[in-house]
PDB file of C-alpha atoms (C1' of nucleotides) in Angstrom:
ATOM      1  CA  MET S   1     180.695  83.906  82.397  1.00 52.00           C
ATOM      2  CA  THR S   2     181.801  85.524  85.672  1.00 52.00           C
ATOM      3  CA  VAL S   3     185.042  84.623  87.042  1.00 57.00           C
ATOM      4  CA  ALA S   4     183.748  83.056  89.953  1.00 59.00           C
ATOM      5  CA  ASN S   5     181.378  80.424  88.252  1.00 61.00           C
ATOM      6  CA  LYS S   6     184.861  79.520  86.265  1.00 67.00           C
ATOM      7  CA  LEU S   7     186.466  78.827  89.073  1.00 72.00           C
ATOM      8  CA  ALA S   8     184.579  75.780  90.814  1.00 92.00           C
ATOM      9  CA  PRO S   9     186.112  73.350  87.817  1.00 94.00           C
ATOM     10  CA  ALA S  10     189.594  74.546  88.538  1.00 96.00           C
ATOM     11  CA  LYS S  11     189.459  73.484  91.893  1.00 96.00           C
ATOM     12  CA  ARG S  12     186.995  70.665  91.691  1.00 96.00           C
ATOM     13  CA  LEU S  13     190.319  69.223  88.398  1.00 97.00           C
ATOM     14  CA  ARG S  14     192.857  70.364  91.456  1.00 98.00           C
ATOM     15  CA  ARG S  15     190.759  67.779  93.338  1.00 97.00           C
ATOM     16  CA  MET S  16     190.834  65.473  90.728  1.00 97.00           C
ATOM     17  CA  HIS S  17     194.746  65.491  90.603  1.00 98.00           C
ATOM     18  CA  ASP S  18     194.495  64.375  94.284  1.00 98.00           C
ATOM     19  CA  GLN S  19     192.231  61.751  94.223  1.00 97.00           C
ATOM     20  CA  LEU S  20     194.101  60.384  90.796  1.00 98.00           C
ATOM     21  CA  GLY S  21     198.116  60.770  92.877  1.00 98.00           C
ATOM     22  CA  ALA S  22     195.601  58.760  95.881  1.00 97.00           C
ATOM     23  CA  ALA S  23     194.853  56.320  93.820  1.00 97.00           C
ATOM     24  CA  TYR S  24     197.844  55.890  91.204  1.00 97.00           C
ATOM     25  CA  GLY S  25     201.414  57.108  93.500  1.00 97.00           C
ATOM     26  CA  PRO S  26     204.567  59.023  91.327  1.00 97.00           C
ATOM     27  CA  GLN S  27     204.803  58.673  87.682  1.00 97.00           C
ATOM     28  CA  TYR S  28     208.042  59.395  87.372  1.00 94.00           C
ATOM     29  CA  TRP S  29     207.738  60.493  83.982  1.00 97.00           C
ATOM     30  CA  TRP S  30     208.128  60.840  80.952  1.00 97.00           C
ATOM     31  CA  PRO S  31     208.734  57.419  80.212  1.00 96.00           C
ATOM     32  CA  ALA S  32     212.550  57.687  78.435  1.00 97.00           C
ATOM     33  CA  LYS S  33     216.353  57.996  79.552  1.00 96.00           C
ATOM     34  CA  THR S  34     216.913  61.666  77.774  1.00 98.00           C
ATOM     35  CA  PRO S  35     215.716  64.299  77.126  1.00 98.00           C
ATOM     36  CA  PHE S  36     215.977  63.844  73.512  1.00 98.00           C
ATOM     37  CA  GLU S  37     214.184  60.177  74.174  1.00 98.00           C
ATOM     38  CA  VAL S  38     211.271  62.296  74.953  1.00 98.00           C
ATOM     39  CA  ILE S  39     210.882  64.140  72.240  1.00 99.00           C
ATOM     40  CA  LEU S  40     211.259  61.240  69.860  1.00 98.00           C
ATOM     41  CA  GLY S  41     208.521  59.665  71.754  1.00 98.00           C
ATOM     42  CA  ALA S  42     206.729  62.735  71.982  1.00 98.00           C
ATOM     43  CA  TYR S  43     206.735  62.891  68.104  1.00 98.00           C
ATOM     44  CA  LEU S  44     206.442  58.903  67.961  1.00 98.00           C
ATOM     45  CA  THR S  45     203.160  58.788  70.204  1.00 98.00           C
ATOM     46  CA  GLN S  46     200.349  60.838  68.384  1.00 98.00           C
ATOM     47  CA  ASN S  47     197.518  58.976  67.943  1.00 98.00           C
ATOM     48  CA  THR S  48     199.485  56.003  68.345  1.00 98.00           C
ATOM     49  CA  ALA S  49     199.347  53.629  71.402  1.00 98.00           C
ATOM     50  CA  TRP S  50     202.199  53.395  73.346  1.00 98.00           C
ATOM     51  CA  LYS S  51     203.386  49.876  72.611  1.00 98.00           C
ATOM     52  CA  ALA S  52     203.912  50.854  69.450  1.00 98.00           C
ATOM     53  CA  VAL S  53     206.485  53.278  69.873  1.00 98.00           C
ATOM     54  CA  GLU S  54     208.347  51.349  72.144  1.00 98.00           C
ATOM     55  CA  ARG S  55     209.073  49.101  69.531  1.00 98.00           C
ATOM     56  CA  SER S  56     209.792  52.029  67.491  1.00 98.00           C
ATOM     57  CA  LEU S  57     212.625  52.996  70.141  1.00 98.00           C
ATOM     58  CA  ALA S  58     213.582  49.464  70.224  1.00 98.00           C
ATOM     59  CA  ASN S  59     214.544  49.731  66.341  1.00 98.00           C
ATOM     60  CA  LEU S  60     216.274  53.371  66.633  1.00 98.00           C
ATOM     61  CA  ARG S  61     218.164  51.958  70.567  1.00 98.00           C
ATOM     62  CA  ALA S  62     219.197  49.232  68.261  1.00 98.00           C
ATOM     63  CA  ALA S  63     220.041  51.088  65.361  1.00 98.00           C
ATOM     64  CA  GLY S  64     221.948  53.876  67.550  1.00 97.00           C
ATOM     65  CA  ALA S  65     219.688  56.603  66.885  1.00 98.00           C
ATOM     66  CA  LEU S  66     218.258  57.566  70.059  1.00 98.00           C
ATOM     67  CA  SER S  67     220.921  60.463  70.242  1.00 98.00           C
ATOM     68  CA  LEU S  68     220.143  63.738  68.724  1.00 98.00           C
ATOM     69  CA  GLU S  69     224.816  62.520  66.729  1.00 98.00           C
ATOM     70  CA  GLY S  70     222.787  58.757  65.441  1.00 98.00           C
ATOM     71  CA  LEU S  71     219.544  60.347  64.366  1.00 98.00           C
ATOM     72  CA  ARG S  72     220.856  62.917  62.531  1.00 98.00           C
ATOM     73  CA  LYS S  73     223.563  60.881  60.401  1.00 96.00           C
ATOM     74  CA  LEU S  74     220.622  58.095  59.468  1.00 98.00           C
ATOM     75  CA  PRO S  75     218.810  58.302  56.134  1.00 98.00           C
ATOM     76  CA  VAL S  76     215.463  59.249  55.769  1.00 98.00           C
ATOM     77  CA  GLU S  77     214.180  56.364  54.592  1.00 98.00           C
ATOM     78  CA  GLU S  78     216.360  54.236  56.944  1.00 98.00           C
ATOM     79  CA  LEU S  79     214.617  56.399  60.229  1.00 98.00           C
ATOM     80  CA  GLN S  80     211.173  55.884  58.306  1.00 98.00           C
ATOM     81  CA  ARG S  81     211.380  51.695  58.480  1.00 98.00           C
ATOM     82  CA  LEU S  82     213.186  51.528  62.016  1.00 98.00           C
ATOM     83  CA  ILE S  83     209.711  54.000  63.237  1.00 98.00           C
ATOM     84  CA  GLN S  84     206.976  51.996  60.909  1.00 98.00           C
ATOM     85  CA  PRO S  85     205.678  49.928  63.876  1.00 98.00           C
ATOM     86  CA  SER S  86     204.419  53.340  65.249  1.00 98.00           C
ATOM     87  CA  GLY S  87     202.232  53.864  62.231  1.00 98.00           C
ATOM     88  CA  PHE S  88     202.085  56.979  59.664  1.00 98.00           C
ATOM     89  CA  PHE S  89     205.577  56.763  59.975  1.00 98.00           C
ATOM     90  CA  THR S  90     206.352  58.823  56.539  1.00 98.00           C
ATOM     91  CA  ARG S  91     204.863  62.149  58.158  1.00 98.00           C
ATOM     92  CA  LYS S  92     207.094  61.510  61.448  1.00 98.00           C
ATOM     93  CA  ALA S  93     210.225  60.533  59.753  1.00 98.00           C
ATOM     94  CA  SER S  94     210.814  63.808  57.772  1.00 98.00           C
ATOM     95  CA  ALA S  95     209.129  65.895  60.849  1.00 98.00           C
ATOM     96  CA  LEU S  96     211.770  64.320  63.018  1.00 98.00           C
ATOM     97  CA  LYS S  97     214.305  65.162  60.637  1.00 98.00           C
ATOM     98  CA  ALA S  98     212.954  69.142  60.359  1.00 98.00           C
ATOM     99  CA  PHE S  99     212.908  69.075  64.166  1.00 98.00           C
ATOM    100  CA  VAL S 100     216.592  67.986  64.273  1.00 98.00           C
ATOM    101  CA  ALA S 101     217.371  70.750  61.462  1.00 98.00           C
ATOM    102  CA  MET S 102     215.947  73.470  63.342  1.00 98.00           C
ATOM    103  CA  LEU S 103     218.066  72.566  66.466  1.00 98.00           C
ATOM    104  CA  ASP S 104     221.400  72.318  63.870  1.00 98.00           C
ATOM    105  CA  GLU S 105     220.600  75.262  62.041  1.00 98.00           C
ATOM    106  CA  GLU S 106     219.282  77.786  64.132  1.00 98.00           C
ATOM    107  CA  PHE S 107     220.640  76.371  68.444  1.00 98.00           C
ATOM    108  CA  GLY S 108     224.066  75.092  67.077  1.00 98.00           C
ATOM    109  CA  GLY S 109     222.651  71.388  67.718  1.00 98.00           C
ATOM    110  CA  SER S 110     222.274  72.241  71.489  1.00 98.00           C
ATOM    111  CA  LEU S 111     218.665  70.979  73.644  1.00 98.00           C
ATOM    112  CA  ASP S 112     220.574  73.003  76.188  1.00 98.00           C
ATOM    113  CA  ALA S 113     220.798  76.314  73.811  1.00 98.00           C
ATOM    114  CA  LEU S 114     216.993  75.500  73.200  1.00 98.00           C
ATOM    115  CA  ALA S 115     216.168  75.138  76.396  1.00 98.00           C
ATOM    116  CA  ALA S 116     217.432  78.387  77.183  1.00 98.00           C
ATOM    117  CA  ALA S 117     214.825  80.467  75.058  1.00 98.00           C
ATOM    118  CA  PRO S 118     211.557  81.660  76.780  1.00 98.00           C
ATOM    119  CA  THR S 119     209.200  80.136  76.319  1.00 98.00           C
ATOM    120  CA  ALA S 120     207.005  82.197  74.623  1.00 98.00           C
ATOM    121  CA  SER S 121     209.110  82.186  71.938  1.00 98.00           C
ATOM    122  CA  LEU S 122     210.376  78.359  72.408  1.00 98.00           C
ATOM    123  CA  ARG S 123     206.611  77.791  72.208  1.00 98.00           C
ATOM    124  CA  LYS S 124     205.504  79.559  68.538  1.00 98.00           C
ATOM    125  CA  ARG S 125     208.714  77.730  67.198  1.00 98.00           C
ATOM    126  CA  LEU S 126     207.903  74.152  67.759  1.00 98.00           C
ATOM    127  CA  LEU S 127     204.232  74.689  66.745  1.00 98.00           C
ATOM    128  CA  ASP S 128     205.850  76.907  63.113  1.00 98.00           C
ATOM    129  CA  LEU S 129     207.554  72.972  62.450  1.00 98.00           C
ATOM    130  CA  PRO S 130     205.459  70.400  60.702  1.00 98.00           C
ATOM    131  CA  GLY S 131     204.456  67.432  62.381  1.00 98.00           C
ATOM    132  CA  VAL S 132     204.095  69.391  65.624  1.00 98.00           C
ATOM    133  CA  GLY S 133     200.850  70.381  67.433  1.00 98.00           C
ATOM    134  CA  PRO S 134     200.132  71.877  70.710  1.00 98.00           C
ATOM    135  CA  GLU S 135     200.377  68.931  72.363  1.00 98.00           C
ATOM    136  CA  THR S 136     203.442  67.722  71.201  1.00 98.00           C
ATOM    137  CA  ALA S 137     204.917  71.114  71.401  1.00 98.00           C
ATOM    138  CA  ASP S 138     203.760  71.043  75.173  1.00 98.00           C
ATOM    139  CA  ALA S 139     204.720  67.819  75.624  1.00 98.00           C
ATOM    140  CA  ILE S 140     208.805  68.423  74.342  1.00 99.00           C
ATOM    141  CA  LEU S 141     208.486  71.589  76.615  1.00 98.00           C
ATOM    142  CA  LEU S 142     207.366  70.134  79.418  1.00 98.00           C
ATOM    143  CA  TYR S 143     209.223  66.769  79.934  1.00 98.00           C
ATOM    144  CA  ALA S 144     212.070  67.384  77.695  1.00 98.00           C
ATOM    145  CA  LEU S 145     213.285  71.071  77.909  1.00 98.00           C
ATOM    146  CA  GLY S 146     211.774  72.179  81.614  1.00 98.00           C
ATOM    147  CA  HIS S 147     209.492  74.314  81.092  1.00 98.00           C
ATOM    148  CA  ALA S 148     206.688  75.331  83.193  1.00 98.00           C
ATOM    149  CA  VAL S 149     203.902  74.531  81.128  1.00 98.00           C
ATOM    150  CA  PRO S 150     200.938  72.357  81.279  1.00 98.00           C
ATOM    151  CA  VAL S 151     200.353  69.606  78.544  1.00 98.00           C
ATOM    152  CA  ALA S 152     196.822  68.357  77.142  1.00 98.00           C
ATOM    153  CA  ASP S 153     196.062  66.035  75.614  1.00 97.00           C
ATOM    154  CA  GLU S 154     192.376  63.487  74.608  1.00 97.00           C
ATOM    155  CA  TYR S 155     191.656  61.744  77.699  1.00 97.00           C
ATOM    156  CA  LEU S 156     191.734  65.012  79.300  1.00 97.00           C
ATOM    157  CA  ARG S 157     189.740  66.977  76.809  1.00 95.00           C
ATOM    158  CA  ARG S 158     187.010  63.788  77.903  1.00 95.00           C
ATOM    159  CA  ILE S 159     187.118  63.474  81.315  1.00 96.00           C
ATOM    160  CA  ALA S 160     186.648  67.356  81.015  1.00 95.00           C
ATOM    161  CA  GLU S 161     183.645  66.871  78.640  1.00 93.00           C
ATOM    162  CA  ARG S 162     182.579  64.090  80.439  1.00 92.00           C
ATOM    163  CA  HIS S 163     183.039  65.730  84.554  1.00 94.00           C
ATOM    164  CA  LYS S 164     181.569  69.006  82.748  1.00 92.00           C
ATOM    165  CA  LEU S 165     184.187  71.307  83.753  1.00 94.00           C
ATOM    166  CA  LEU S 166     183.997  73.155  80.821  1.00 89.00           C
ATOM    167  CA  ASP S 167     180.845  75.519  79.684  1.00 79.00           C
ATOM    168  CA  PRO S 168     180.380  75.188  75.954  1.00 70.00           C
ATOM    169  CA  SER S 169     178.368  78.788  76.606  1.00 62.00           C
ATOM    170  CA  ASP S 170     181.565  79.905  76.646  1.00 58.00           C
ATOM    171  CA  GLY S 171     183.563  77.987  73.870  1.00 60.00           C
ATOM    172  CA  ARG S 172     184.599  74.695  72.013  1.00 64.00           C
ATOM    173  CA  ILE S 173     186.576  72.433  74.622  1.00 69.00           C
ATOM    174  CA  ARG S 174     189.257  72.636  72.436  1.00 91.00           C
ATOM    175  CA  TYR S 175     193.488  72.841  73.397  1.00 95.00           C
ATOM    176  CA  ASP S 176     193.939  76.048  74.718  1.00 95.00           C
ATOM    177  CA  ALA S 177     191.011  75.884  77.157  1.00 95.00           C
ATOM    178  CA  LEU S 178     192.317  72.689  78.393  1.00 96.00           C
ATOM    179  CA  ALA S 179     195.328  74.546  78.990  1.00 97.00           C
ATOM    180  CA  ASP S 180     193.892  77.154  80.724  1.00 96.00           C
ATOM    181  CA  LEU S 181     191.747  75.104  83.024  1.00 96.00           C
ATOM    182  CA  THR S 182     194.716  73.299  84.028  1.00 98.00           C
ATOM    183  CA  ARG S 183     196.420  76.167  84.651  1.00 98.00           C
ATOM    184  CA  ARG S 184     193.922  78.340  87.429  1.00 97.00           C
ATOM    185  CA  ALA S 185     193.419  74.066  88.521  1.00 98.00           C
ATOM    186  CA  PHE S 186     197.121  75.027  90.073  1.00 98.00           C
ATOM    187  CA  ALA S 187     197.317  78.482  90.450  1.00 98.00           C
ATOM    188  CA  ALA S 188     197.177  78.362  93.784  1.00 98.00           C
ATOM    189  CA  ASP S 189     199.996  75.844  94.399  1.00 98.00           C
ATOM    190  CA  PRO S 190     203.875  77.179  94.558  1.00 98.00           C
ATOM    191  CA  PRO S 191     205.131  78.922  91.508  1.00 97.00           C
ATOM    192  CA  ALA S 192     208.200  76.559  91.943  1.00 98.00           C
ATOM    193  CA  SER S 193     206.024  73.513  91.813  1.00 98.00           C
ATOM    194  CA  HIS S 194     204.217  73.818  88.935  1.00 98.00           C
ATOM    195  CA  ALA S 195     206.149  72.171  86.333  1.00 98.00           C
ATOM    196  CA  PRO S 196     206.006  69.393  88.637  1.00 98.00           C
ATOM    197  CA  LEU S 197     202.767  69.794  89.294  1.00 98.00           C
ATOM    198  CA  PHE S 198     202.428  69.618  85.282  1.00 98.00           C
ATOM    199  CA  ASN S 199     204.082  66.820  85.140  1.00 98.00           C
ATOM    200  CA  GLU S 200     202.350  64.924  87.258  1.00 98.00           C
ATOM    201  CA  PHE S 201     199.329  65.525  86.665  1.00 98.00           C
ATOM    202  CA  HIS S 202     199.750  64.818  82.719  1.00 98.00           C
ATOM    203  CA  ALA S 203     200.608  61.267  84.005  1.00 98.00           C
ATOM    204  CA  LEU S 204     198.180  60.670  85.789  1.00 98.00           C
ATOM    205  CA  THR S 205     195.726  61.701  83.420  1.00 98.00           C
ATOM    206  CA  VAL S 206     197.000  59.591  80.483  1.00 98.00           C
ATOM    207  CA  ALA S 207     197.364  56.379  83.907  1.00 98.00           C
ATOM    208  CA  VAL S 208     193.269  56.844  84.307  1.00 98.00           C
ATOM    209  CA  GLY S 209     192.584  57.519  80.916  1.00 98.00           C
ATOM    210  CA  LYS S 210     194.656  54.280  79.692  1.00 97.00           C
ATOM    211  CA  ALA S 211     191.992  52.637  82.042  1.00 97.00           C
ATOM    212  CA  HIS S 212     189.242  54.292  81.861  1.00 97.00           C
ATOM    213  CA  CYS S 213     188.975  57.196  79.339  1.00 96.00           C
ATOM    214  CA  GLY S 214     188.451  55.345  76.189  1.00 95.00           C
ATOM    215  CA  ARG S 215     186.212  56.554  73.632  1.00 93.00           C
ATOM    216  CA  ALA S 216     183.829  54.440  75.399  1.00 92.00           C
ATOM    217  CA  PRO S 217     184.277  55.224  78.884  1.00 93.00           C
ATOM    218  CA  ARG S 218     184.744  52.382  81.230  1.00 94.00           C
ATOM    219  CA  CYS S 219     183.893  54.258  84.824  1.00 93.00           C
ATOM    220  CA  GLU S 220     184.113  50.864  86.285  1.00 93.00           C
ATOM    221  CA  GLY S 221     187.142  51.589  89.682  1.00 94.00           C
ATOM    222  CA  CYS S 222     188.057  54.796  88.226  1.00 96.00           C
ATOM    223  CA  PRO S 223     189.244  57.158  90.940  1.00 96.00           C
ATOM    224  CA  LEU S 224     187.490  59.363  89.726  1.00 94.00           C
ATOM    225  CA  VAL S 225     184.085  58.176  90.984  1.00 79.00           C
ATOM    226  CA  LEU S 226     183.426  61.045  93.642  1.00 66.00           C
ATOM    227  CA  ASP S 227     182.804  62.932  91.127  1.00 59.00           C
ATOM    228  CA  LEU S 228     180.760  60.409  88.822  1.00 52.00           C
ATOM    229  CA  HIS S 229     177.423  62.696  90.332  1.00 51.00           C
ATOM    230  CA  HIS S 230     178.084  65.534  88.152  1.00 50.00           C
ATOM    231  CA  VAL S 231     177.947  63.380  85.263  1.00 50.00           C
ATOM    232  CA  ARG S 232     174.715  61.261  86.231  1.00 48.00           C
ATOM    233  CA  ASN S 233     173.447  64.040  86.657  1.00 47.00           C
ATOM    234  CA  ALA S 234     174.598  65.582  82.726  1.00 44.00           C
ATOM    235  CA  ARG S 235     172.889  62.249  81.361  1.00 40.00           C
TER     236      ARG S 235
ATOM    237  C1'  DC P   1     187.447  41.144  62.012  1.00 73.25           C
ATOM    238  C1'  DG P   2     186.487  46.016  63.583  1.00 73.25           C
ATOM    239  C1'  DC P   3     188.208  49.121  66.303  1.00 73.25           C
ATOM    240  C1'  DC P   4     191.225  52.107  68.507  1.00 73.25           C
ATOM    241  C1'  DA P   5     195.633  54.678  69.908  1.00 73.25           C
ATOM    242  C1'  DG P   6     199.436  59.661  74.962  1.00 73.25           C
ATOM    243  C1'  DG P   7     197.760  64.406  66.773  1.00 73.25           C
ATOM    244  C1'  DC P   8     198.570  66.882  62.920  1.00 73.25           C
ATOM    245  C1'  DC P   9     197.516  68.372  58.704  1.00 73.25           C
ATOM    246  C1'  DG P  10     195.109  70.279  54.275  1.00 73.25           C
ATOM    247  C1'  DT P  11     190.698  70.897  52.568  1.00 73.25           C
ATOM    248  C1'  DG P  12     186.535  72.382  52.153  1.00 73.25           C
ATOM    249  C1'  DT P  13     182.186  74.882  53.708  1.00 73.25           C
TER     250       DT P  13
ATOM    251  C1'  DA A   1     186.139  79.264  62.474  1.00 73.25           C
ATOM    252  C1'  DC A   2     184.550  74.585  62.564  1.00 73.25           C
ATOM    253  C1'  DA A   3     184.413  69.677  60.616  1.00 73.25           C
ATOM    254  C1'  DC A   4     185.976  66.055  58.413  1.00 73.25           C
ATOM    255  C1'  DG A   5     188.864  62.588  55.911  1.00 73.25           C
ATOM    256  C1'  DG A   6     193.655  61.230  55.142  1.00 73.25           C
ATOM    257  C1'  DC A   7     197.635  59.272  57.722  1.00 73.25           C
ATOM    258  C1'  DA A   8     199.871  53.357  58.731  1.00 73.25           C
ATOM    259  C1'  DT A   9     200.737  50.328  62.022  1.00 73.25           C
ATOM    260  C1'  DG A  10     199.680  46.574  65.616  1.00 73.25           C
ATOM    261  C1'  DG A  11     197.209  45.144  70.093  1.00 73.25           C
ATOM    262  C1'  DC A  12     193.024  43.897  71.463  1.00 73.25           C
TER     263       DC A  12
END
DNA sequence: CGCCAGGCCGTGT
DNA sequence: ACACGGCATGGC
């Protein structure tokens, strides 16, 4: 597999970004008011509909626990009850407590101090936390801490699969392959624009994903329809 | 009613 | 290295 062969899918993905932007417009992501709310949402939305996450966030807001201080003094049992609507609540409650404990013990309870750490080591530290995998870590890095990292998700995986953006012969479609593909898609853009592009791209991925990229694809009216011949050829 | 959602983790091969 | 089941709720 030559480098030239791997370039085309990245360019196609870059064009898909423009198509999605034209169709959906600016997304203004992440849907949250503070970095800490982003982090809460990133945990809560794991394999969970955002609608359910909103109910949990509303519960937390009513309990005054949308802030770091608020969550810190909340007993884990109470936290479980408040986030119950978004599912997996025992895991997510203890995972959120572990995040706060890490922040307090290693960064003086400061998100700014956390954000100041180098991207690579910070990502590793996040991945070491319970309940934090690559997508959650990258969502926190990009949307809460302002680091220029791509975020891959199940929708992007399906897009890559259905549009044949990744060659099965050079590896299965796993998270890092999707992230690398996204990085290559925007590699020719000015470095300073990478963070906002990654931001917008993932938001657009979710927008199109919710509408068209379910387990059963609903390609009718999909903005990526211009690329659909790749899918048709494959079927 | 059954399927599914903006994953992650432990276990078994 | 991968596959697979468990985790849990609520919307549609």
